[in-house]
Short mmCIF file of C-alpha atoms and ligand atoms in Angstrom, two decimals:
data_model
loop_
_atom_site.label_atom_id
_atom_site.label_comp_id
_atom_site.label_asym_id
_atom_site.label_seq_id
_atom_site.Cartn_x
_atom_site.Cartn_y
_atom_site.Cartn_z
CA UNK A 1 0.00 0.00 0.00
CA UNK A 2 1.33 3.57 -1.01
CA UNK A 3 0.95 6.33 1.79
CA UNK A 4 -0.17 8.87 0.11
CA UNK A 5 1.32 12.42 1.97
CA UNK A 6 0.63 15.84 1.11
CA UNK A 7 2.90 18.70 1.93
CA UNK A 8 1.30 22.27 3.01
CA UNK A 9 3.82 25.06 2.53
CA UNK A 10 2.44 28.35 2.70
CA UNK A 11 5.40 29.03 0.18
CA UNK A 12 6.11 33.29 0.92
CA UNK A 13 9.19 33.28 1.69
CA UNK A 14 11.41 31.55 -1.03
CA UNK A 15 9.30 33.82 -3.31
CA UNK A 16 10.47 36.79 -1.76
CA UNK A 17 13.70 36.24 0.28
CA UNK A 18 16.61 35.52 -2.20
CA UNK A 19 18.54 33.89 0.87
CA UNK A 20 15.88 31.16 1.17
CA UNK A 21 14.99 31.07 -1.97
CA UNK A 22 18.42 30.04 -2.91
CA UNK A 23 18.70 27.23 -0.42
CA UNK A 24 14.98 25.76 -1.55
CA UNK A 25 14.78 27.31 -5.77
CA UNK A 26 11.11 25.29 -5.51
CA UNK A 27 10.10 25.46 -1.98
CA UNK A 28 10.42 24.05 0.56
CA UNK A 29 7.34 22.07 0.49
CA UNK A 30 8.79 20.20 -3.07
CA UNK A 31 12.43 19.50 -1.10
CA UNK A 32 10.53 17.80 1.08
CA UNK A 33 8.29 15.49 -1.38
CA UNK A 34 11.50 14.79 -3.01
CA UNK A 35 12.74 13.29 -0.35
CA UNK A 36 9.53 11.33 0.70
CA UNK A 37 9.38 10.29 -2.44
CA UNK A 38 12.50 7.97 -2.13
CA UNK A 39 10.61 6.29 -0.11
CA UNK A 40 8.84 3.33 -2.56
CA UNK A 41 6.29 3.33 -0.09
CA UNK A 42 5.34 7.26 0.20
CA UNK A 43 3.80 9.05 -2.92
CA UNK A 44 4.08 12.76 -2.01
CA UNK A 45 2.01 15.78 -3.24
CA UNK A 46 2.19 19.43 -2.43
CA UNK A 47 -0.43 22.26 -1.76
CA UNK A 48 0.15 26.05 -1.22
CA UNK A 49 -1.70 28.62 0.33
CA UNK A 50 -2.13 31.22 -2.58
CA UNK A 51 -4.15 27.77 -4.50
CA UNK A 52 -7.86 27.63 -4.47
CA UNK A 53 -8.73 26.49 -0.76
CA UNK A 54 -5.33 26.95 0.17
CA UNK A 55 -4.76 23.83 -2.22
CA UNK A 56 -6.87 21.26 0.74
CA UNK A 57 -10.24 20.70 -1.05
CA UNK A 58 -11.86 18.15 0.47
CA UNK A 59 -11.63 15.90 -1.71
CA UNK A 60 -7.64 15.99 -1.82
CA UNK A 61 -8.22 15.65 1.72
CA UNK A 62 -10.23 12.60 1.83
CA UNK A 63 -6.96 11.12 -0.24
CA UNK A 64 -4.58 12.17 1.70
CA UNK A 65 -3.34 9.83 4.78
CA UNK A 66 -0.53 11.96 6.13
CA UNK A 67 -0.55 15.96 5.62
CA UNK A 68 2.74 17.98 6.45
CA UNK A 69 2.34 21.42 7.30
CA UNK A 70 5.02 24.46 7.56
CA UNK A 71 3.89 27.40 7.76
CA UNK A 72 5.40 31.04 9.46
CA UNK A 73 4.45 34.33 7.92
CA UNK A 74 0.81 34.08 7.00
CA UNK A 75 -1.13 31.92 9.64
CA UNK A 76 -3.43 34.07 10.14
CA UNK A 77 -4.26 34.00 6.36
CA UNK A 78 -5.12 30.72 6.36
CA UNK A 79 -8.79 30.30 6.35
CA UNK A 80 -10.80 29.25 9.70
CA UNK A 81 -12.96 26.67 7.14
CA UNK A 82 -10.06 24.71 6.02
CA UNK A 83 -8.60 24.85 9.58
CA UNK A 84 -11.92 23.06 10.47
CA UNK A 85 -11.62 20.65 7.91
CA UNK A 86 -8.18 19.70 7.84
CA UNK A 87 -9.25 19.22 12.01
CA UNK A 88 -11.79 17.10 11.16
CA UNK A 89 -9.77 14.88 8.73
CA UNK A 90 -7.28 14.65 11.75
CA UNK A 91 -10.16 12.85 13.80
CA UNK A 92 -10.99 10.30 10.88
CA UNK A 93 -7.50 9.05 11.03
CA UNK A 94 -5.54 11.43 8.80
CA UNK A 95 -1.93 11.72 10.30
CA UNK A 96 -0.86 15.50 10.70
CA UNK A 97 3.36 16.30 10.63
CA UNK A 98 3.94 19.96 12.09
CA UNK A 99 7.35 21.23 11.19
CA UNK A 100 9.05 23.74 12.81
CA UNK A 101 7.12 27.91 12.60
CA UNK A 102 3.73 25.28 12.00
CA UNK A 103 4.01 25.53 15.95
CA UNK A 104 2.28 28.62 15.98
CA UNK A 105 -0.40 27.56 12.78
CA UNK A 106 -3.94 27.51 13.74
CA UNK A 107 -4.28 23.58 12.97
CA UNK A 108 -1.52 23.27 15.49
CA UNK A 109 -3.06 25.38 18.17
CA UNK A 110 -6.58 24.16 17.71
CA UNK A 111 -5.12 20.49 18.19
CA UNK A 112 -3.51 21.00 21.02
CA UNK A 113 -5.95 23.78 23.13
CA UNK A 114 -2.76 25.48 24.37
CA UNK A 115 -0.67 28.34 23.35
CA UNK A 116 2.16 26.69 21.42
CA UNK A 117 4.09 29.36 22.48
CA UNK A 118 8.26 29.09 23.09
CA UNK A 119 11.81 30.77 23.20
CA UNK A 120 13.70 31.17 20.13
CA UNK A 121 16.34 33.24 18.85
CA UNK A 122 18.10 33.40 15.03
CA UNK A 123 21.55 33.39 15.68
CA UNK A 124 22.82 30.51 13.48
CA UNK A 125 24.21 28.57 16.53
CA UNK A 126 24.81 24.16 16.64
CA UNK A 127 21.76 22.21 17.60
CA UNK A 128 21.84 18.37 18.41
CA UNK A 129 19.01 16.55 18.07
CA UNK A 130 18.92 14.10 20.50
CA UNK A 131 16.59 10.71 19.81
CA UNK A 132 15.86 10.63 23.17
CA UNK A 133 13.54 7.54 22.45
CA UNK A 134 16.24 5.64 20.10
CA UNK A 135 13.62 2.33 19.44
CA UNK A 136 10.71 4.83 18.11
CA UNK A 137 9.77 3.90 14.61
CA UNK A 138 10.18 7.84 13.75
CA UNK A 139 14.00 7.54 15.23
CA UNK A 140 14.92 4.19 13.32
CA UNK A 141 18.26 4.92 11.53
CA UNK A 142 18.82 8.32 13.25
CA UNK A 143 21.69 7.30 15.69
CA UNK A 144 22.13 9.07 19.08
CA UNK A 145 21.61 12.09 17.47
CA UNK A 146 21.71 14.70 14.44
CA UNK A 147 24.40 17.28 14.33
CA UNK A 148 22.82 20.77 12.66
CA UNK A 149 25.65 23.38 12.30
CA UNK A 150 23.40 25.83 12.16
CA UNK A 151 19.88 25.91 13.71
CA UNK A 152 16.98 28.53 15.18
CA UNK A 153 17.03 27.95 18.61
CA UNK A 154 13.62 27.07 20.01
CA UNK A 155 13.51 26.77 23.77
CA UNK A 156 11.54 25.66 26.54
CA UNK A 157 9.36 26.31 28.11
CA UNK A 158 7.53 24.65 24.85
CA UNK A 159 3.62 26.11 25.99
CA UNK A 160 1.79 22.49 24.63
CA UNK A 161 -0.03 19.40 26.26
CA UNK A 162 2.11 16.70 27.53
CA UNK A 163 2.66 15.03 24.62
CA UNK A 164 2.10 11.26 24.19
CA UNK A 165 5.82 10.24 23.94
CA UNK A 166 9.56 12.24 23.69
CA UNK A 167 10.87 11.41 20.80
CA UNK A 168 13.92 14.26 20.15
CA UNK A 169 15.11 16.75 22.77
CA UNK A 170 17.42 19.44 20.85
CA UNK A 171 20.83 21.10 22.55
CA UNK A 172 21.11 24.34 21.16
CA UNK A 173 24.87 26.13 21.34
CA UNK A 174 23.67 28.72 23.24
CA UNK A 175 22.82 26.63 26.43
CA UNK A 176 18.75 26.13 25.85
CA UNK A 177 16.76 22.60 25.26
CA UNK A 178 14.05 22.01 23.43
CA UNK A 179 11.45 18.64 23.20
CA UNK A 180 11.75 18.62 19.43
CA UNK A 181 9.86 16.05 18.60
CA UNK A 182 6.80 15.15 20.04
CA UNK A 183 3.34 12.68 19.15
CA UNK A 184 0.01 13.34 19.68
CA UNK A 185 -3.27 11.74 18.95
CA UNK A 186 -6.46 13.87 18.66
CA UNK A 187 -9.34 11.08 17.82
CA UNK A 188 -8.06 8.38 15.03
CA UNK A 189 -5.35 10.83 13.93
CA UNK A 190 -1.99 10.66 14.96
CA UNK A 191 -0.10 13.91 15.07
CA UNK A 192 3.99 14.40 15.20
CA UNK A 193 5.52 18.18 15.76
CA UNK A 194 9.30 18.40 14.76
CA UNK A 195 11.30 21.57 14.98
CA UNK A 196 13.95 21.55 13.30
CA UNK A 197 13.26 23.34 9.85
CA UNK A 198 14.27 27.12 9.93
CA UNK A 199 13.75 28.95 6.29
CA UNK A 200 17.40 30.35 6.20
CA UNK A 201 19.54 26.92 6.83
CA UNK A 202 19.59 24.29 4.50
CA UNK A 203 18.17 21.69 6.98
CA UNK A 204 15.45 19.83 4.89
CA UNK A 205 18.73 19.10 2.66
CA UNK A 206 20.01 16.66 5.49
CA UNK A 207 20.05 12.89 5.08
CA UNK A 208 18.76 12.38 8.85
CA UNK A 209 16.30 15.12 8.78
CA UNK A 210 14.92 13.60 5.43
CA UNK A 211 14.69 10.28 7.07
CA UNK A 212 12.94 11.75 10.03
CA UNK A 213 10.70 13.08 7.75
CA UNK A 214 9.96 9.83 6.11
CA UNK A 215 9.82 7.38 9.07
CA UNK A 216 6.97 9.96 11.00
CA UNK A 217 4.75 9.39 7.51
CA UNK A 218 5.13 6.00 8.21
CA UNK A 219 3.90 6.36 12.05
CA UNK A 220 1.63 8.69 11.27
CA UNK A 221 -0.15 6.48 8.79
CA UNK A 222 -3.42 4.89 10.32
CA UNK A 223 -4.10 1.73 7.80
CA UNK A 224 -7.64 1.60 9.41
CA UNK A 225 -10.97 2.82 7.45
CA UNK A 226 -11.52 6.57 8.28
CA UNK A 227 -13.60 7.15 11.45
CA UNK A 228 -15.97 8.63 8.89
CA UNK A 229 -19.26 8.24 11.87
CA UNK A 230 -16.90 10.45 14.14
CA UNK A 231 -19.64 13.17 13.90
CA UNK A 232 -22.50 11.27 13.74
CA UNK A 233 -24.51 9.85 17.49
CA UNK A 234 -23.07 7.61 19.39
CA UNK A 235 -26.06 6.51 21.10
CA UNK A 236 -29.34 5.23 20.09
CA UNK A 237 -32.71 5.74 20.36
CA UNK A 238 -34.38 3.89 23.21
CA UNK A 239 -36.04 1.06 21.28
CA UNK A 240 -32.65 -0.07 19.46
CA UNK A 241 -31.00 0.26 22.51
CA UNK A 242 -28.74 -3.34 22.81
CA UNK A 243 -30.43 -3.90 26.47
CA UNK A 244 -33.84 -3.73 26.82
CA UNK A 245 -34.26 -0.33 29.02
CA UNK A 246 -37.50 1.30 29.93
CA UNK A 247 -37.59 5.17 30.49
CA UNK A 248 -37.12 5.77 34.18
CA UNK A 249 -37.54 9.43 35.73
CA UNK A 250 -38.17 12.65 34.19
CA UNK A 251 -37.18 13.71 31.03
CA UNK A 252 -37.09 17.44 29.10
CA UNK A 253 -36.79 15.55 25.49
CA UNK A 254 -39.02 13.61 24.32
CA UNK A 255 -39.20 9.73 26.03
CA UNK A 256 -36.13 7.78 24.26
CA UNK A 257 -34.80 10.70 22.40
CA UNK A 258 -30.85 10.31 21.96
CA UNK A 259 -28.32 12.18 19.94
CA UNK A 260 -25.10 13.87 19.96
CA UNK A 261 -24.09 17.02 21.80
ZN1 LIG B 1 12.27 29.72 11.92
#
C-alpha cells in the first residue's frame, strides 16, 4: 500500500527572500516530497496557500493519509474553514506532521488547546538533536543524534499538552533545550511536531532530517478505514438500545430521544 502524503507550505518566503529562496529554488514544500518520495512506499504531493482552498479541497483531503504542514508568515491567512476541515480529517484518522514555525499555525493550536508558544532566537548557533527515544519507529536509523551546524534555537518552556511520547530533545549552542519532537493523537489521527526546519539553513537538505521526515509518515499512517461516523450519534434511540431499558424518571426531550451534543 502507497501512503499517500501531502505537503502544506504556505510558500512566501522563497518567493520573496533571495537567501531562502536560494537554499529551496522550488520550496520548501517540493524538497521535502522529493525526499519522501525515495521512499517506494510514500507518494508525495504538495499544496500552497495562494491555491484555491489553500490547495486542501476536500476531496484531496479525503486522499490524503498523512498531511505535512510548515507554515510562518501568514497563519493568520489561512482560512478558519479549512482549519476546520483539515481538524476534522485529523479525527478520521488522517496523520498530521507539524514542522518547525507550524508551531504557531492555527491547525496546530486548535489540536492541542494550548498556546504553542516558546523561546527562540536566530543566531545561526549548533543544535543536536537528540533521539531521546532511540527504538521509536520515527527515530529508526537516526543514531544518538543529528548534528545541525546551524539551527533557530527554540527553547523551553515549549507552551503544549504533555505530549504522548519524547521522541527528540534538541541542545542548542547557546545553552537552551528544546522537546523537538513530540506525538500526539487527537481522535483516530496521529499527530507528530518536529522543529527543526528554519527557512534560512539548509536543513530539509540533510540525510537524517529527510529520514525523520519519512519514518513519521510512516507512524503517522493509520491503515484503518476513516472514522468517517466520528460526527454522527453515538447513542441510540431507546427502542434499538442493545439492552432492553425502559424510560425511568423525568425527562425534558421527548421519552427515548438520543443524539449527539
Ligand atoms: Zn524559523
Amino acid at each position: 500500500m502507497t501512503i499517500r502524503a501531502v505537503v502544506w507550505n504556505e510558500f512566501l518566503h522563497e518567493r520573496h527572500d533571495a537567501e531562502v529562496r536560494a537554499i529551496y529554488p522550488d520550496g520548501i514544500h517540493a524538497t521535502i516530497a522529493r525526499a519522501l518520495a525515495v521512499d517506494g512506499g510514500i507518494s508525495a504531493a504538495t499544496a500552497t496557500l495562494d491555491q484555491p482552498e489553500h490547495g486542501l479541497s476536500q476531496g484531496l483531503l479525503d486522499a490524503t493519509d498523512v498531511l505535512l504542514w510548515w507554515g510562518h508568515r501568514a497563519h493568520g491567512d489561512v482560512s478558519d474553514d479549512i482549519v476546520r476541515r483539515v481538524q476534522q480529517r485529523v479525527a478520521e484518522g488522517m496523520g498530521l506532521i507539524v514542522l518547525h514555525s507550524g508551531h504557531f499555525s492555527k491547525i496546530f493550536k486548535t489540536l492541542m488547546g494550548s498556546p504553542c508558544s516558546l523561546r527562540w532566537r536566530e543566531a545561526g548557533e549548533k543544535e543536536r538533536v537528540w533521539a531521546i527515544n532511540p527504538s521509536h519507529p520515527i527515530a529508526r536509523g537516526i543514531g544518538p543524534c543529528i548534528e545541525l551546524p546551524n539551527g533557530e534555537m527554540y527553547g523551553e518552556p515549549f507552551l503544549v499538552p504533555e505530549p504522548l511520547e519524547t521522541v527528540f530533545i534538541s541542545w542548542f549552542e547557546g545553552g537552551e533545550v528544546f522537546r523537538s519532537g513530540l506525538t500526539y493523537q487527537r481522535g483516530a489521527g496521529r499527530i507528530f511536531y518536529f522543529s527543526p526546519g528554519h527557512e534560512t539553513y539548509p536543513i530539509y537538505h540533510d540525510a537524517a532530517i529527510q529520514q525523520v521526515l519519512r519514518n513519521a509518515v510512516h507512524w503517522a499512517h493509520n491503515p484503518a478505514p476513516a472514522w468517517k461516523d466520528v460526527s454522527d450519534a453515538p447513542n441510540v434511540p431507546i427502542e434499538r438500545a442493545r439492552e432492553r431499558i425502559v424510560q425511568q424518571g423525568a425527562t425534558l426531550h421527548k421519552p427515548g430521544e438520543a443524539g449527539l451534543r
